[in-house]
Short mmCIF file of C-alpha atoms in Angstrom, two decimals:
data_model
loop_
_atom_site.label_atom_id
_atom_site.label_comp_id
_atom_site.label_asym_id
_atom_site.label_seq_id
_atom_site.Cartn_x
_atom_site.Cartn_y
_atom_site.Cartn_z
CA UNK A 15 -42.53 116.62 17.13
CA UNK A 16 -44.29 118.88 14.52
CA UNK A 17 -47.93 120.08 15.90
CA UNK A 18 -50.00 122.58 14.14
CA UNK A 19 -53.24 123.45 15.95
CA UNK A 20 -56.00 125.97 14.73
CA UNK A 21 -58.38 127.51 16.74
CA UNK A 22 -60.68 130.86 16.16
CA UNK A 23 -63.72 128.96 14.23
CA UNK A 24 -67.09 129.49 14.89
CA UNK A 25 -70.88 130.46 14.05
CA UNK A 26 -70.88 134.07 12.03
CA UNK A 27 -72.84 136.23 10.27
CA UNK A 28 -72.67 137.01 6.67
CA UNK A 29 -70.91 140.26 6.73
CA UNK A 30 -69.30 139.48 9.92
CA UNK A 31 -65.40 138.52 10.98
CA UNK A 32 -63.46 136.25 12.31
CA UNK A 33 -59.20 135.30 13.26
CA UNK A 34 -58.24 132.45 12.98
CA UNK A 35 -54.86 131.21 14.92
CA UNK A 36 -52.68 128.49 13.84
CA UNK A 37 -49.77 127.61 16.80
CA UNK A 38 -47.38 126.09 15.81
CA UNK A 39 -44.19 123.41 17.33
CA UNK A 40 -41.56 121.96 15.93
CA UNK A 41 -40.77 124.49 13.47
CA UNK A 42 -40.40 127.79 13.19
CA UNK A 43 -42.94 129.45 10.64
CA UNK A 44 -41.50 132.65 9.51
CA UNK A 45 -39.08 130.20 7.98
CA UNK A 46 -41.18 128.24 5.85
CA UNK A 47 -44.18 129.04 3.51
CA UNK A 48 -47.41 128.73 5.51
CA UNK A 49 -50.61 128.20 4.03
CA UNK A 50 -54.65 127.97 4.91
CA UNK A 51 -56.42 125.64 2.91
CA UNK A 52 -60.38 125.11 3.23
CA UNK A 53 -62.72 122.67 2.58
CA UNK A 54 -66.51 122.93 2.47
CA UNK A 55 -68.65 120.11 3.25
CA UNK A 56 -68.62 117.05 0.78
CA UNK A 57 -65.85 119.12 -1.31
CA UNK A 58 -62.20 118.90 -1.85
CA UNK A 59 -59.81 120.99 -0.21
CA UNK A 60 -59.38 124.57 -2.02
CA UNK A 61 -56.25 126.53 -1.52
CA UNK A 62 -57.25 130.17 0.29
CA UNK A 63 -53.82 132.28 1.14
CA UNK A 64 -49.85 132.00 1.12
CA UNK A 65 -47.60 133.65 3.20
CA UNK A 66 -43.74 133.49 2.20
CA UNK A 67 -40.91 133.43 4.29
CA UNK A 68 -40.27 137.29 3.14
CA UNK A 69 -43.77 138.28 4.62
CA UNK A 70 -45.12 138.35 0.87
CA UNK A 71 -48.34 136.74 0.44
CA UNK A 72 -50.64 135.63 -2.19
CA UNK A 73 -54.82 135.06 -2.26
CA UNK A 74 -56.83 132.90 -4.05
CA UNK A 75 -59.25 135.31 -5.90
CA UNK A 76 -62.43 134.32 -4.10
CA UNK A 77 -60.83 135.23 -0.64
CA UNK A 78 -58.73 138.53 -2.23
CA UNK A 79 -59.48 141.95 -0.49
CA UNK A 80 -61.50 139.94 2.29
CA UNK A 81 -58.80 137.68 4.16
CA UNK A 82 -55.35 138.66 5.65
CA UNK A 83 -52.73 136.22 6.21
CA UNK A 84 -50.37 137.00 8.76
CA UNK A 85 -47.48 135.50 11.32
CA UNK A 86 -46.40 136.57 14.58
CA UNK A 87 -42.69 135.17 15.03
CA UNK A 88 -42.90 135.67 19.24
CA UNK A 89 -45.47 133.29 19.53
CA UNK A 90 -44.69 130.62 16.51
CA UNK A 91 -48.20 131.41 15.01
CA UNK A 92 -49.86 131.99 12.02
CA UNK A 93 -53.33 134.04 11.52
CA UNK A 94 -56.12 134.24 9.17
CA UNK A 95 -57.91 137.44 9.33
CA UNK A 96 -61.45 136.82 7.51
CA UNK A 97 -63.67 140.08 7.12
CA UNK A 98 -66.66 140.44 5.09
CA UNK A 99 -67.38 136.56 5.15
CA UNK A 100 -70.23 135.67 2.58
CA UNK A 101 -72.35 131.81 3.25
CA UNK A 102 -69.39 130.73 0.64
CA UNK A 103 -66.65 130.63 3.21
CA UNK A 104 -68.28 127.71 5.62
CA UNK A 105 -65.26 125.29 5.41
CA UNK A 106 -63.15 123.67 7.78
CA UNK A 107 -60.12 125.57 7.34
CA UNK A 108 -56.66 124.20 7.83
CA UNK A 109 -53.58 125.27 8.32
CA UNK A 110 -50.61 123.58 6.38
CA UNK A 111 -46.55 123.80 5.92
CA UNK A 112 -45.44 123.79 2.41
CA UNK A 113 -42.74 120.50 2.18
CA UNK A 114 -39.18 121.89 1.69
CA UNK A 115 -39.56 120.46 -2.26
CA UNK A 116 -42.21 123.12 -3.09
CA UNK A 117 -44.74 126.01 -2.02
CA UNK A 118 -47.55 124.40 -2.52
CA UNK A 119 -47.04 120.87 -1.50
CA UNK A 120 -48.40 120.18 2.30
CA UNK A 121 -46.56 118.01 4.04
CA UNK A 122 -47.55 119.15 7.50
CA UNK A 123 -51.46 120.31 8.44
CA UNK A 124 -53.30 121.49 11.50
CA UNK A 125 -56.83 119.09 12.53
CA UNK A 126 -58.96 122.11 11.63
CA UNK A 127 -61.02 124.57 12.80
CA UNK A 128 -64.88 125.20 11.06
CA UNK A 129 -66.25 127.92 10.68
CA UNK A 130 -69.72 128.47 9.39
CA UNK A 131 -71.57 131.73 7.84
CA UNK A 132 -75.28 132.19 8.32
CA UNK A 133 -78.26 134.12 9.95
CA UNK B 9 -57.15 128.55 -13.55
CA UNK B 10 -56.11 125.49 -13.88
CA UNK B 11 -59.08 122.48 -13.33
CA UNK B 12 -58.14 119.04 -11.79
CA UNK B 13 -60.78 116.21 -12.57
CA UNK B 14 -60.45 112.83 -11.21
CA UNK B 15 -62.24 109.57 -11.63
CA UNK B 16 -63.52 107.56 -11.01
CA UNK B 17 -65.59 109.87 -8.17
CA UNK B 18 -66.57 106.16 -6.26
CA UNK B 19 -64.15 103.31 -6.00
CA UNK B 20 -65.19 99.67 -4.28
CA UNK B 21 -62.76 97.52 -4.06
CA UNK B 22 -61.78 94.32 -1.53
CA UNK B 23 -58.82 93.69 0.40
CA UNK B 24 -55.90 92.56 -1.62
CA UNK B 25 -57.04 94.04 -4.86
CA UNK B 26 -55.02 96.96 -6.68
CA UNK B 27 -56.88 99.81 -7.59
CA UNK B 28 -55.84 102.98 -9.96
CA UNK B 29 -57.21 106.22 -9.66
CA UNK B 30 -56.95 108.97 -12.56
CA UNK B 31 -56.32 112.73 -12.46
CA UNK B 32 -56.59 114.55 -15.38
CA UNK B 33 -55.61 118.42 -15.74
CA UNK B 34 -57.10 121.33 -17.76
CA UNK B 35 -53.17 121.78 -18.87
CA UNK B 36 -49.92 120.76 -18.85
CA UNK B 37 -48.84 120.58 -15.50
CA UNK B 38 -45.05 118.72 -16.18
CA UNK B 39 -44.94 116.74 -13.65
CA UNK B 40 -45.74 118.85 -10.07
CA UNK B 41 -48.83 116.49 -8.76
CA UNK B 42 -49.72 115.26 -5.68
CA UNK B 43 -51.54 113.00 -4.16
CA UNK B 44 -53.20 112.88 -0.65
CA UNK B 45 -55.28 110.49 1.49
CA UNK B 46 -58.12 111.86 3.88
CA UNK B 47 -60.01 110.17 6.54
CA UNK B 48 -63.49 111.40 7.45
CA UNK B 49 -62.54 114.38 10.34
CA UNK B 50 -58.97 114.57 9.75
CA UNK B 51 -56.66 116.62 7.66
CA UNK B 52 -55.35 115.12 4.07
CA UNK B 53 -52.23 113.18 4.44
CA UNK B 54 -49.41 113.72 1.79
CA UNK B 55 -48.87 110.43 -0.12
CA UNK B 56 -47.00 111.33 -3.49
CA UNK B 57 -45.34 114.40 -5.16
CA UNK B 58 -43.71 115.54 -8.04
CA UNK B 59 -45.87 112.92 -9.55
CA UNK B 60 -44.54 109.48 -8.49
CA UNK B 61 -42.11 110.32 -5.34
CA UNK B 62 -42.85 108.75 -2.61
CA UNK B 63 -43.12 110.94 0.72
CA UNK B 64 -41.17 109.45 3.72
CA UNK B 65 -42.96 106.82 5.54
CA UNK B 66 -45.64 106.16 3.20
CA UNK B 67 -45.81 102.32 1.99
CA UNK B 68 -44.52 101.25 -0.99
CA UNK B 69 -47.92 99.49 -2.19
CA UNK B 70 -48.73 103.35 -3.05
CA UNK B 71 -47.28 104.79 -6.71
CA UNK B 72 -47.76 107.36 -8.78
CA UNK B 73 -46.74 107.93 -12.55
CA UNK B 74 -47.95 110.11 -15.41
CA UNK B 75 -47.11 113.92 -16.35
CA UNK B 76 -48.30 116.64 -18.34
CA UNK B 77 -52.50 116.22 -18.08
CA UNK B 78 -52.64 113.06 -17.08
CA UNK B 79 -51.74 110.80 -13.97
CA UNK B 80 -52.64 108.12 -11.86
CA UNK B 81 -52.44 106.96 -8.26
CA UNK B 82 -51.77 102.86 -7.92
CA UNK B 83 -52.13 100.59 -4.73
CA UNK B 84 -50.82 97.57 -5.63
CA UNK B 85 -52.58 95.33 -2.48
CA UNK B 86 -55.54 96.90 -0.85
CA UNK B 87 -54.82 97.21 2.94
CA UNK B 88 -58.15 97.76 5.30
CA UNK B 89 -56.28 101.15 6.30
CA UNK B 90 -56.35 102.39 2.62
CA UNK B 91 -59.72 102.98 2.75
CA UNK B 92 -60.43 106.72 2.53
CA UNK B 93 -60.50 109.87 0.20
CA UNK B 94 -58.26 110.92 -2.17
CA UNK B 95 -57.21 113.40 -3.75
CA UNK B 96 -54.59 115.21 -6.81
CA UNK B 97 -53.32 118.21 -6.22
CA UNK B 98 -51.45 120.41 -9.08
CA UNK B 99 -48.93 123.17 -7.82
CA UNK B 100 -47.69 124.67 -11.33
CA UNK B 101 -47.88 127.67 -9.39
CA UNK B 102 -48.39 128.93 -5.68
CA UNK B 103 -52.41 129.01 -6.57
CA UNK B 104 -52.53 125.14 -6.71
CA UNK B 105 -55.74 122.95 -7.03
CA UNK B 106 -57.35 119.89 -5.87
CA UNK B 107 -59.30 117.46 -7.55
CA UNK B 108 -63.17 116.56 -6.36
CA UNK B 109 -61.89 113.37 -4.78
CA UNK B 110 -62.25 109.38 -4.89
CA UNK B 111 -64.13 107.55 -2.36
CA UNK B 112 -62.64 104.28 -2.08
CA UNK B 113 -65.06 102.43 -0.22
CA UNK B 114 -64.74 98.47 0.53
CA UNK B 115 -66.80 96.24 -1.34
#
């Protein structure tokens, strides 16, 4: 059976950080392209980072410089590092598999984790 | 970037009825759409992609057609579990983007 689970979400302050953990069964990530997805309150989901099977990985520009997307193939996990975080990045954030027909279509996701920026 | 706008934003609708929802894009997008449900706390649930193919164990009440800006999401007979969220989803490239969303709510 597939299971992603996220943990690492919590209360921050603007300018602070956080890591986010995805664990995953069922599959092995460094295999497949991994992605976090957000979604603030009320909103629809917005795309945040890509990591490729090659270890390449690609940011959406209002997460670029900030967040790090990373895997660690020992433990079956993916990461999120999130510095700098502005009010902007309260979301639930999610981690997803990309289906085997494309990249950028989720056929797999995590329950969430939230995470919320303020004083 | 490319913009995804659906309506309508608020859908009510009864049991039994079939229901459309539209997605329009900013450009072409061919034909790599998607379509998702989402109930409140959970994580969206892959329905449809490359436009009208049906993901594995979805129901067939649930279709999708169109290509290049526009497309739509059909569900031919309203089922009390179809009531949710949804939303399109263009992947032209890796930096893909969702639409705002449709409420389908139960009249």
């Amino acid at each position: 059976e597939v299971q992603l689970v996220e943990s690492g979400g919590g209360l921050v302050q603007p300018g602070g950080s956080l890591r986010l953990s995805c664990a995953v069964s069922g599959f092995i990530v460094s295999s497949n392209y991994m992605s976090w997805v957000r979604q603030a309150p009320g909103k629809g989901p917005e795309w945040v980072s890509l990591i490729y099977p090659s270890g390449k990985a690609n940011y959406a520009d209002s997460v670029k410089g900030r967040f790090t997307i990373s895997t660690d193939n020992s433990k079956n996990t993916l990461f999120l590092q999130m510095d700098s975080l502005r009010a902007e990045d309260t979301a639930v954030y999610y981690c997803a598999r990309a289906s085997l027909t494309g990249m950028a279509v989720f056929d797999y996701w995590g329950q969430g984790t939230l995470v919320t920026v303020s004083s | 970037d490319i913009q995804m706008t659906q309506s309508p934003s608020t859908l009510s609708a009864s049991v039994g009825d079939r229901v459309t929802v539209t997605c329009r894009a900013s450009q072409s997008i061919s034909s790599w759409l998607a379509w998702y449900q989402q109930k409140p706390g959970k994580a969206p649930k892959l329905l449809i992609y490359d436009a009208s193919i049906l993901e594995s164990g979805v129901p067939s009440r649930f279709s999708g057609s169109g290509s290049g800006t526009e497309f739509t999401l059909t569900i031919s007979s309203l089922q009390p579990d179809d009531f949710a969220t949804y939303y399109c989803q263009e992947y032209n490239t890796y930096r893909s983007a969702f639409g705002q969303g449709t409420k389908l709510e139960i009249k």
